[in-house]
Amino acid sequence: MKGVVFTEFLEMVEEKYGLEMVDDIIQNSNLPSKGAYTAVGTYKFSEMLELLQNLSRKTEISTDDLLLVYGTHFFDLLERNYPEFFLEYQDPITMLSSIENHIHVEVLKIYPDAELPTFEVVESTQNVLIMVYKSSRAMHHFGLGLINKTFEYFNSSATVVLEKIKQDGTEVKFIITKINE
Amino acid sequence: MSKNKIDILQRALKREKAARKEAEKILEVRSTNLYKTNKKLEKLNVGLESLLNRSDSQLQGVFENIVDAYVIMDLNFNVLKMNKSATEMLGFEDDKVDYNLVKMVLPDDYDRVSNSFQELLKNGVLKDFEIKIKNNKGKVIITHINASIIYDKEEPVAAQGILRDITISKENEIITKVINDITQSILGTMDIYEISLNTTKKIANYLKTDDCVIYSVNHTENQVEQIAASGDKISTFGDIVNRLKFDIGKGIVGTVAKTGKSMLIHDTSKDKRYIVDIARNYSELTVPIIIENKVIAVIDSEHPNKNHFTEVQLRTIENIARIIALKIKNAISLSEKDRTQKRLLKSEERLRILISSLESGILLEDENRKIVLTNSKFCEMFHIPLLPEEMVGADCTDAAEQNKILFKNSDGFVKRIEAILLKKETVLSDELIMKSGKVLERDYIPLYNDDVYRGHLWSYKDVTLQKKYRKSLEAQKQKYSNIIANMNLGLLEVDKNDKILMCNNSFSKMSGYREDELIGKRASDVFLDKEALKVLQLQSEKRIKGQSNSYEIEVKDKAGIKRTWLISGAPNYNLNGELVGSIGIHLDITDQKKLQSEKDNLVSILKNKNEELQEYAQIVSHDLKSPLRNISALSSWIKDDNINSLDKSSLMHFEHLEQTLERMEALISGILKYSSIDAESGQNQQVDLNEIIDEVIQTLHIPDHINIKKSKKLPFLNGDKIKFQQLFQNLLNNAITHNDKEKGQIEIGFELRNNQYEFYIKDNGSGIDKKYHNQIFKIFYHITKNKYSTGIGLSIVKKIVEIYGGKIWLESELGIGTTFYFTIKK
């Protein structure tokens, strides 16, 4: 997992819960990196998992919800650093449906060793998008957060239904329905 | 700050430091990598550049000196760069020119060039573009172009191309194609016409003209004859009629046929030998086809423009001539063989037809007495129920025996044949009489070939009719000889000079001379005097003209007595239709003439007498009339003068007197009339009897109680109107006057009987007693002593009827009525 994910996560934790919390979850985790993350580095996903679990225990918020918040937070980074992607699209559904074929492709060009989920578009109409999320990391709620923020970016909103195809969350169907005012 | 907090911060700091160091390490690695990559790129770049430079200059050198023409132009076809070859090909002096290549394109090719250029721009390359151009020096060349676009920053800015002059190779291609085409097309056929036609068409096409002709050369007849022309329409079979023929040596073609050297003429008006056909063609190309040193054919092509044909074309045609020479020779000899064969077959066929339709029966046997040929007439003659074709090959050894029964002298028939066959010498006109009465004439002709006996020919002719004709002719001759000899008319035959050739018995009798006394003498000398000679000459002229006629002539017989002969002469022709003399039939009419002249005399005397009589009658009646008138006048005067003093009986006497006078006058007139009626006087015309009747009815005074009707429309008669009037008038008058009935009916009608009109006039009058029927027609005879009847009327009627060759009679019953009948010839 790219270092940027870790650095942003710890910054969010620091912002929301303070440095003590950061120190706490790091100390309580067995991290090969000893908690020293740089954005340009690469670290094992298991470290993120441990940090998340510790945070979840400490805050008594489910990992899913934590990931949802993180996803929402992470969106701003993307918006800040990669504005050209956003300029390419006029509506959220088109953008979301081209994550797999365009955005992630560009990402891989720059970070060839990035671990990215796959999105398979089952259905894509003007108002409905059905995608199947596949990832060993099962960070579906992170994705959800990004999706919500995407709609917000385009001054729109949608109802998103998650259907776990695999119980461990490594395969999830997102049914996204745009709300037309 | 609590220790906890410090610890937390310390740990956080430691982590930050570690993170930073890690980042730096990563960056460093990345930098080194980047640097290394950069260095690699630089090296590659340098390598490429040098490569480019090398290639560029190499290319430059190549392009400079390449054999092919290399041209760079801008997109408006303006020349930018040319190499040496291009400069030469395009006809420039050096490569520094300001020239637009469009000027070299021929107008017909504008579209093609424009389309290809579009293609070039689109695809970036254009390969194998062939086009004819006219270079700067005006030379027309065919070029082959491979071109490509030159880009600058992905924008086309110029085009470059390699050009090859393929003019000659193209030409060679065409020539090869023509030759190939021709050889292929003539490969499959031996028909001289087909070969020539195909060749002319292909050559005409190659030479770009529509006039190409191949002639065959016949040295024995010294003639050149057209075999085929490119303009021919394909014929179905056989020879063409009206092929152009002329002598060897005549015209360009004839000259080439003679010399065996090809000719290429650019302007025929400058060559005396050229023969003008329909239109003058200024260019001519003529090539002989030679095999075994003889000219067997000539290829000739013309074109209306001057300088149309080229040397290259000439050489090509010469090549073609060489290639097809043997083929043509074989085909010509084959066609000649064909022709001869055809002629042979035709004559064989004619012979066959001739024999089969001959009037003679033909039997051709070979040396083994087997039938080779026979015809249907033969089968007919000998009653053989087979067709001539079926008899071929049959054995005739027993034929004589089999057929002998057909002939009268059967054994003789067989023996004769045996004898003939033994001798094997020609026997002609053997006569054979068949049992059926037919007569045959037989010829036997043995056939020898190189003194070897090869068979014989029997020819049978049915001469039955001929014989009959001859017999009949003989008989006729006899008959006419007899007639001539014995007829009562004299026959004299003379030649053109009036020399007597022959005369018969009667003539001898007439003339008093014997035949031998007359032959050789001139007829006119013997019989005629000067006057008569003139007459004869006139007639002779007519004879010469071919006229036949009769005439009278005065002759002197042997005794010197003058006789009159009637001669009927006709020209005499020989077998060739030439006039050789005349034949005359002579009749002595001396006696008749005498009689004739006597008769003539009598007639003229009679005439005179008649005239005298008529005159007399006229005078008499006239003279008689005059005193009558006097008497009449005097008596009326006396009556008038004494009308008062005359008593009744005297007046009655006077009346009687007047009536008697009238009667006398009528009588005299009647006599006059009667005597004046004769056949010659009066007119002769078509007379409508109906009109006559109507006129008569008008003239007569018809009492009311009498009705005259015509039973049907009366016919027309030829004759004198007045006489017919008289006739009907008199008859009607009689009918009217003698009608005693209350209602009088008179009917006029006629029937056509025996080509005569039989008229009748029927009345219901008083009738006439039979005893008077014959006499009433006599002049002056009258039954009733009626003051109006003169008694002449009916005699006049009778006279008129008899003039017209008819008869008159009557039927009557006293008290009932009378019907007068008379006939008039139609």
Coordinates of N, CA, C and O in Angstrom, one line a residue, chain A residues 14-136:
Chain A
E14 N -4.9 12.3 13.7 CA -4.4 13.4 14.5 C -5.3 14.6 14.6 O -5.6 15.1 15.6
E15 N -5.9 14.9 13.4 CA -6.8 16.0 13.3 C -8.1 15.7 14.2 O -8.5 16.6 14.9
K16 N -8.6 14.5 14.0 CA -9.8 14.2 14.7 C -9.6 13.8 16.2 O -10.5 14.2 17.1
Y17 N -8.6 13.0 16.5 CA -8.5 12.5 17.9 C -7.2 12.9 18.6 O -7.1 12.6 19.8
G18 N -6.4 13.6 17.9 CA -5.2 14.2 18.6 C -4.0 13.2 18.4 O -4.1 12.1 18.0
L19 N -2.9 13.8 18.8 CA -1.6 13.1 18.6 C -1.5 11.9 19.5 O -0.9 10.8 19.2
E20 N -2.1 12.0 20.7 CA -2.1 10.9 21.7 C -2.7 9.6 21.0 O -2.2 8.5 21.2
M21 N -3.8 9.8 20.4 CA -4.5 8.7 19.7 C -3.5 8.1 18.7 O -3.4 6.8 18.6
V22 N -2.9 8.9 17.9 CA -2.0 8.4 16.9 C -0.9 7.5 17.6 O -0.6 6.4 17.2
D23 N -0.3 8.1 18.6 CA 0.8 7.5 19.3 C 0.3 6.1 19.9 O 1.0 5.1 19.8
D24 N -1.0 6.2 20.3 CA -1.5 5.0 21.0 C -1.7 3.8 20.0 O -1.2 2.7 20.2
I25 N -2.3 4.2 18.9 CA -2.5 3.0 17.9 C -1.2 2.5 17.4 O -1.1 1.3 17.0
I26 N -0.3 3.4 17.2 CA 1.0 3.0 16.7 C 1.7 2.1 17.7 O 2.2 1.0 17.4
Q27 N 1.7 2.5 19.0 CA 2.4 1.8 20.0 C 1.8 0.4 20.2 O 2.4 -0.6 20.4
N28 N 0.5 0.4 20.0 CA -0.2 -0.9 20.2 C -0.2 -1.8 19.0 O -0.7 -2.9 19.0
S29 N 0.4 -1.3 17.9 CA 0.5 -2.2 16.7 C 1.9 -2.7 16.6 O 2.9 -2.0 17.0
N30 N 2.0 -3.8 16.0 CA 3.3 -4.4 15.7 C 3.7 -4.0 14.3 O 3.4 -4.8 13.4
L31 N 4.3 -2.9 14.1 CA 4.6 -2.4 12.8 C 6.0 -2.5 12.4 O 6.9 -2.0 13.0
P32 N 6.3 -3.2 11.4 CA 7.7 -3.3 10.9 C 8.3 -1.9 10.5 O 9.4 -1.7 10.6
S33 N 7.4 -1.0 10.1 CA 7.9 0.3 9.7 C 8.0 1.2 11.0 O 8.5 2.3 10.8
K34 N 7.6 0.7 12.1 CA 7.6 1.4 13.4 C 6.8 2.7 13.3 O 7.0 3.6 14.0
G35 N 5.9 2.7 12.4 CA 5.0 3.8 12.3 C 5.6 5.0 11.5 O 5.0 6.1 11.5
A36 N 6.7 4.8 10.9 CA 7.3 5.9 10.2 C 7.0 5.8 8.7 O 7.5 4.9 8.0
Y37 N 6.0 6.6 8.3 CA 5.6 6.5 6.9 C 5.9 7.7 6.1 O 5.7 8.8 6.6
T38 N 6.4 7.5 4.9 CA 6.5 8.6 3.9 C 5.6 8.4 2.7 O 5.4 7.3 2.3
A39 N 5.1 9.5 2.2 CA 4.1 9.4 1.1 C 4.6 8.6 -0.1 O 3.9 7.9 -0.8
V40 N 5.9 8.8 -0.4 CA 6.4 8.1 -1.6 C 6.8 6.7 -1.3 O 7.3 6.0 -2.3
G41 N 6.7 6.2 -0.1 CA 7.1 4.8 0.2 C 6.0 3.9 0.0 O 4.9 4.2 -0.4
T42 N 6.3 2.6 0.2 CA 5.3 1.5 0.1 C 5.4 0.6 1.3 O 6.6 0.2 1.7
Y43 N 4.3 0.2 1.9 CA 4.3 -0.6 3.1 C 3.3 -1.6 3.0 O 2.4 -1.6 2.1
K44 N 3.3 -2.6 3.9 CA 2.3 -3.7 3.8 C 1.0 -3.3 4.3 O 0.8 -2.5 5.2
F45 N -0.1 -3.8 3.7 CA -1.5 -3.5 3.9 C -1.8 -4.0 5.4 O -2.6 -3.4 6.1
S46 N -1.2 -5.0 5.8 CA -1.5 -5.5 7.1 C -1.3 -4.5 8.2 O -2.0 -4.4 9.2
E47 N -0.4 -3.6 8.0 CA -0.1 -2.5 9.0 C -1.3 -1.6 9.1 O -1.7 -1.2 10.2
M48 N -1.9 -1.3 7.9 CA -3.1 -0.4 7.9 C -4.2 -1.1 8.6 O -4.9 -0.5 9.4
L49 N -4.3 -2.4 8.4 CA -5.4 -3.2 9.0 C -5.2 -3.1 10.6 O -6.2 -2.9 11.3
E50 N -4.0 -3.3 11.0 CA -3.8 -3.3 12.5 C -4.1 -1.9 13.1 O -4.8 -1.8 14.1
L51 N -3.7 -0.8 12.3 CA -4.0 0.5 12.8 C -5.5 0.8 12.9 O -6.0 1.3 13.8
L52 N -6.2 0.3 11.8 CA -7.6 0.5 11.8 C -8.3 -0.2 12.9 O -9.2 0.4 13.6
Q53 N -7.9 -1.5 13.2 CA -8.5 -2.3 14.2 C -8.3 -1.6 15.6 O -9.2 -1.5 16.4
N54 N -7.0 -1.1 15.8 CA -6.7 -0.5 17.1 C -7.6 0.8 17.2 O -8.2 1.0 18.3
L55 N -7.7 1.5 16.2 CA -8.5 2.7 16.2 C -10.0 2.4 16.5 O -10.6 3.1 17.3
S56 N -10.4 1.4 15.8 CA -11.8 1.0 15.9 C -12.1 0.6 17.4 O -13.2 1.0 18.0
R57 N -11.2 -0.2 18.0 CA -11.3 -0.6 19.4 C -11.4 0.6 20.4 O -12.2 0.7 21.3
K58 N -10.4 1.5 20.0 CA -10.3 2.7 20.9 C -11.5 3.7 20.8 O -12.0 4.2 21.8
T59 N -12.0 3.8 19.6 CA -13.1 4.8 19.3 C -14.5 4.2 19.4 O -15.5 4.8 19.4
E60 N -14.5 2.8 19.4 CA -15.7 2.0 19.4 C -16.6 2.4 18.1 O -17.8 2.4 18.2
I61 N -15.9 2.8 17.0 CA -16.6 3.0 15.7 C -16.2 1.8 14.8 O -15.0 1.4 14.9
S62 N -17.1 1.3 14.1 CA -16.7 0.1 13.2 C -15.7 0.6 12.2 O -15.6 1.7 11.8
T63 N -14.9 -0.4 11.8 CA -13.9 -0.1 10.8 C -14.5 0.4 9.5 O -14.0 1.3 8.8
D64 N -15.7 -0.2 9.2 CA -16.4 0.3 8.0 C -16.7 1.8 8.1 O -16.3 2.6 7.1
D65 N -17.2 2.2 9.2 CA -17.5 3.7 9.3 C -16.3 4.5 9.3 O -16.2 5.6 8.8
L66 N -15.2 4.0 10.0 CA -13.9 4.7 10.0 C -13.5 4.9 8.5 O -13.0 6.0 8.1
L67 N -13.6 3.8 7.8 CA -13.1 3.8 6.4 C -14.0 4.8 5.6 O -13.5 5.5 4.7
L68 N -15.3 4.9 5.9 CA -16.2 5.8 5.2 C -15.7 7.2 5.4 O -15.6 8.0 4.5
V69 N -15.4 7.5 6.6 CA -14.9 8.9 7.0 C -13.6 9.1 6.3 O -13.4 10.2 5.7
Y70 N -12.7 8.1 6.3 CA -11.4 8.3 5.7 C -11.6 8.5 4.2 O -10.9 9.4 3.6
G71 N -12.5 7.7 3.6 CA -12.7 7.9 2.2 C -13.1 9.3 1.9 O -12.6 10.0 0.9
T72 N -14.1 9.8 2.6 CA -14.5 11.2 2.4 C -13.4 12.2 2.5 O -13.2 13.1 1.8
H73 N -12.5 11.9 3.5 CA -11.3 12.8 3.7 C -10.3 12.7 2.6 O -9.7 13.7 2.1
F74 N -10.2 11.5 2.1 CA -9.1 11.2 1.1 C -9.5 11.9 -0.2 O -8.6 12.2 -1.0
F75 N -10.8 12.1 -0.4 CA -11.2 12.7 -1.7 C -10.6 14.1 -1.9 O -10.2 14.4 -3.0
D76 N -10.4 14.8 -0.8 CA -9.9 16.2 -0.9 C -8.5 16.1 -1.5 O -8.1 17.0 -2.3
L77 N -7.7 15.1 -1.0 CA -6.4 15.0 -1.5 C -6.3 14.8 -3.0 O -5.6 15.4 -3.7
L78 N -7.2 13.9 -3.4 CA -7.3 13.6 -4.8 C -7.7 14.8 -5.6 O -7.1 15.1 -6.7
E79 N -8.6 15.5 -5.1 CA -9.1 16.8 -5.8 C -8.0 17.8 -5.9 O -7.8 18.4 -6.9
R80 N -7.2 17.9 -4.8 CA -6.1 18.9 -4.8 C -5.0 18.5 -5.7 O -4.4 19.3 -6.5
N81 N -4.6 17.2 -5.7 CA -3.4 16.8 -6.4 C -3.6 16.4 -7.9 O -2.7 16.5 -8.7
Y82 N -4.8 16.0 -8.2 CA -5.1 15.5 -9.6 C -6.4 16.2 -10.2 O -7.3 15.5 -10.5
P83 N -6.3 17.5 -10.3 CA -7.5 18.2 -10.7 C -7.9 17.9 -12.2 O -9.0 17.9 -12.6
E84 N -6.8 17.5 -13.0 CA -7.1 17.2 -14.4 C -8.1 16.1 -14.6 O -8.8 16.1 -15.6
F85 N -8.1 15.2 -13.7 CA -9.1 14.1 -13.8 C -10.5 14.6 -13.7 O -11.3 14.2 -14.5
F86 N -10.7 15.5 -12.8 CA -12.0 16.0 -12.5 C -12.5 16.8 -13.7 O -13.7 16.8 -14.0
L87 N -11.6 17.5 -14.3 CA -12.0 18.4 -15.4 C -12.4 17.6 -16.6 O -13.1 18.1 -17.5
E88 N -12.0 16.3 -16.7 CA -12.4 15.5 -17.8 C -13.9 15.1 -17.8 O -14.4 14.7 -18.8
Y89 N -14.5 15.1 -16.6 CA -15.9 14.6 -16.6 C -16.9 15.7 -16.2 O -16.6 16.6 -15.5
Q90 N -18.1 15.5 -16.7 CA -19.2 16.5 -16.4 C -20.2 15.9 -15.4 O -21.0 16.7 -14.9
D91 N -20.2 14.6 -15.3 CA -21.2 14.1 -14.3 C -20.6 12.9 -13.5 O -19.7 12.2 -14.0
P92 N -21.1 12.7 -12.3 CA -20.5 11.7 -11.4 C -20.5 10.3 -12.0 O -19.6 9.5 -11.9
I93 N -21.7 9.9 -12.6 CA -21.8 8.5 -13.0 C -20.8 8.2 -14.1 O -20.2 7.2 -14.1
T94 N -20.6 9.1 -15.1 CA -19.6 8.9 -16.1 C -18.2 8.7 -15.5 O -17.5 7.8 -15.9
M95 N -17.9 9.6 -14.5 CA -16.6 9.5 -13.9 C -16.4 8.2 -13.2 O -15.4 7.6 -13.3
L96 N -17.4 7.9 -12.4 CA -17.3 6.7 -11.6 C -17.1 5.4 -12.5 O -16.4 4.5 -12.2
S97 N -17.9 5.5 -13.6 CA -17.8 4.3 -14.4 C -16.5 4.2 -15.2 O -16.2 3.1 -15.7
S98 N -15.7 5.3 -15.2 CA -14.5 5.2 -15.9 C -13.3 5.1 -15.0 O -12.1 5.3 -15.4
I99 N -13.5 4.8 -13.7 CA -12.4 4.7 -12.8 C -11.5 3.6 -13.2 O -10.3 3.7 -13.4
E100 N -12.1 2.5 -13.6 CA -11.3 1.3 -13.9 C -10.5 1.5 -15.1 O -9.3 1.2 -15.2
N101 N -11.1 2.0 -16.2 CA -10.5 2.1 -17.5 C -9.5 3.3 -17.7 O -8.6 3.3 -18.5
H102 N -9.8 4.3 -17.0 CA -9.0 5.5 -17.2 C -8.2 5.9 -16.0 O -7.0 6.0 -16.1
I103 N -8.9 6.2 -14.9 CA -8.2 6.8 -13.8 C -7.1 5.8 -13.2 O -6.0 6.2 -13.0
H104 N -7.6 4.6 -12.9 CA -6.6 3.7 -12.4 C -5.5 3.3 -13.3 O -4.4 3.1 -12.9
V105 N -5.8 3.4 -14.6 CA -4.8 3.2 -15.7 C -3.7 4.2 -15.5 O -2.5 3.9 -15.6
E106 N -4.1 5.5 -15.4 CA -3.2 6.6 -15.3 C -2.3 6.4 -14.0 O -1.1 6.7 -13.9
V107 N -3.1 6.0 -12.9 CA -2.4 5.8 -11.7 C -1.3 4.8 -11.8 O -0.1 5.0 -11.4
L108 N -1.6 3.7 -12.5 CA -0.6 2.6 -12.7 C 0.6 3.1 -13.5 O 1.7 2.6 -13.3
K109 N 0.4 4.0 -14.4 CA 1.5 4.6 -15.2 C 2.5 5.2 -14.3 O 3.7 5.1 -14.5
I110 N 2.0 6.0 -13.3 CA 2.9 6.7 -12.4 C 3.4 5.8 -11.3 O 4.6 5.8 -11.0
Y111 N 2.5 5.0 -10.7 CA 2.9 4.1 -9.7 C 2.6 2.7 -10.1 O 1.6 2.1 -9.8
P112 N 3.5 2.1 -10.8 CA 3.3 0.8 -11.4 C 3.0 -0.3 -10.4 O 2.3 -1.3 -10.7
D113 N 3.5 -0.1 -9.1 CA 3.3 -1.1 -8.1 C 2.1 -0.8 -7.2 O 2.0 -1.4 -6.1
A114 N 1.2 0.1 -7.7 CA 0.0 0.4 -6.8 C -0.9 -0.8 -6.8 O -1.1 -1.5 -7.8
E115 N -1.5 -1.0 -5.6 CA -2.5 -2.1 -5.4 C -3.9 -1.4 -5.5 O -4.2 -0.6 -4.6
L116 N -4.6 -1.7 -6.6 CA -5.8 -1.0 -6.7 C -7.0 -2.0 -6.8 O -6.7 -3.1 -7.3
P117 N -8.2 -1.6 -6.4 CA -9.3 -2.5 -6.6 C -9.8 -2.5 -8.0 O -9.4 -1.6 -8.8
T118 N -10.6 -3.5 -8.4 CA -11.2 -3.5 -9.7 C -12.6 -3.2 -9.7 O -13.3 -3.7 -8.8
F119 N -13.1 -2.4 -10.6 CA -14.5 -2.1 -10.6 C -15.1 -2.6 -12.0 O -14.6 -2.2 -13.0
E120 N -16.0 -3.5 -11.9 CA -16.7 -4.0 -13.1 C -18.0 -3.3 -13.3 O -18.9 -3.5 -12.4
V121 N -18.2 -2.6 -14.3 CA -19.5 -1.9 -14.5 C -20.5 -2.9 -15.1 O -20.3 -3.4 -16.2
V122 N -21.5 -3.1 -14.3 CA -22.6 -4.0 -14.8 C -23.6 -3.2 -15.6 O -24.1 -3.7 -16.6
E123 N -24.0 -2.0 -15.1 CA -25.0 -1.2 -15.8 C -24.7 0.2 -15.6 O -24.3 0.6 -14.5
S124 N -24.8 0.9 -16.7 CA -24.5 2.4 -16.6 C -25.5 3.1 -17.4 O -25.5 3.0 -18.7
T125 N -26.4 3.8 -16.8 CA -27.4 4.7 -17.5 C -27.2 6.1 -17.0 O -26.3 6.4 -16.2
Q126 N -28.1 7.0 -17.4 CA -27.9 8.4 -17.0 C -28.0 8.5 -15.5 O -27.4 9.4 -14.9
N127 N -28.9 7.7 -14.9 CA -29.1 7.9 -13.5 C -28.7 6.7 -12.6 O -28.8 6.8 -11.4
V128 N -28.4 5.6 -13.2 CA -28.1 4.4 -12.4 C -26.7 3.9 -12.8 O -26.4 3.8 -14.0
L129 N -26.0 3.5 -11.8 CA -24.7 2.9 -12.1 C -24.6 1.7 -11.1 O -24.8 1.8 -9.9
I130 N -24.4 0.5 -11.7 CA -24.2 -0.7 -10.9 C -22.8 -1.2 -11.2 O -22.4 -1.5 -12.3
M131 N -21.9 -1.2 -10.1 CA -20.5 -1.7 -10.3 C -20.3 -2.8 -9.3 O -20.8 -2.8 -8.2
V132 N -19.4 -3.7 -9.7 CA -19.0 -4.7 -8.7 C -17.5 -4.5 -8.3 O -16.6 -4.4 -9.1
Y133 N -17.3 -4.2 -7.0 CA -16.0 -3.9 -6.4 C -15.4 -5.2 -6.0 O -16.0 -6.1 -5.3
K134 N -14.1 -5.4 -6.5 CA -13.4 -6.6 -6.1 C -12.0 -6.1 -5.5 O -11.3 -5.4 -6.2
S135 N -11.7 -6.6 -4.4 CA -10.4 -6.2 -3.7 C -10.1 -7.1 -2.5 O -11.0 -7.3 -1.7
S136 N -8.9 -7.5 -2.4 CA -8.5 -8.4 -1.3 C -8.6 -7.6 0.0 O -8.7 -8.1 1.1

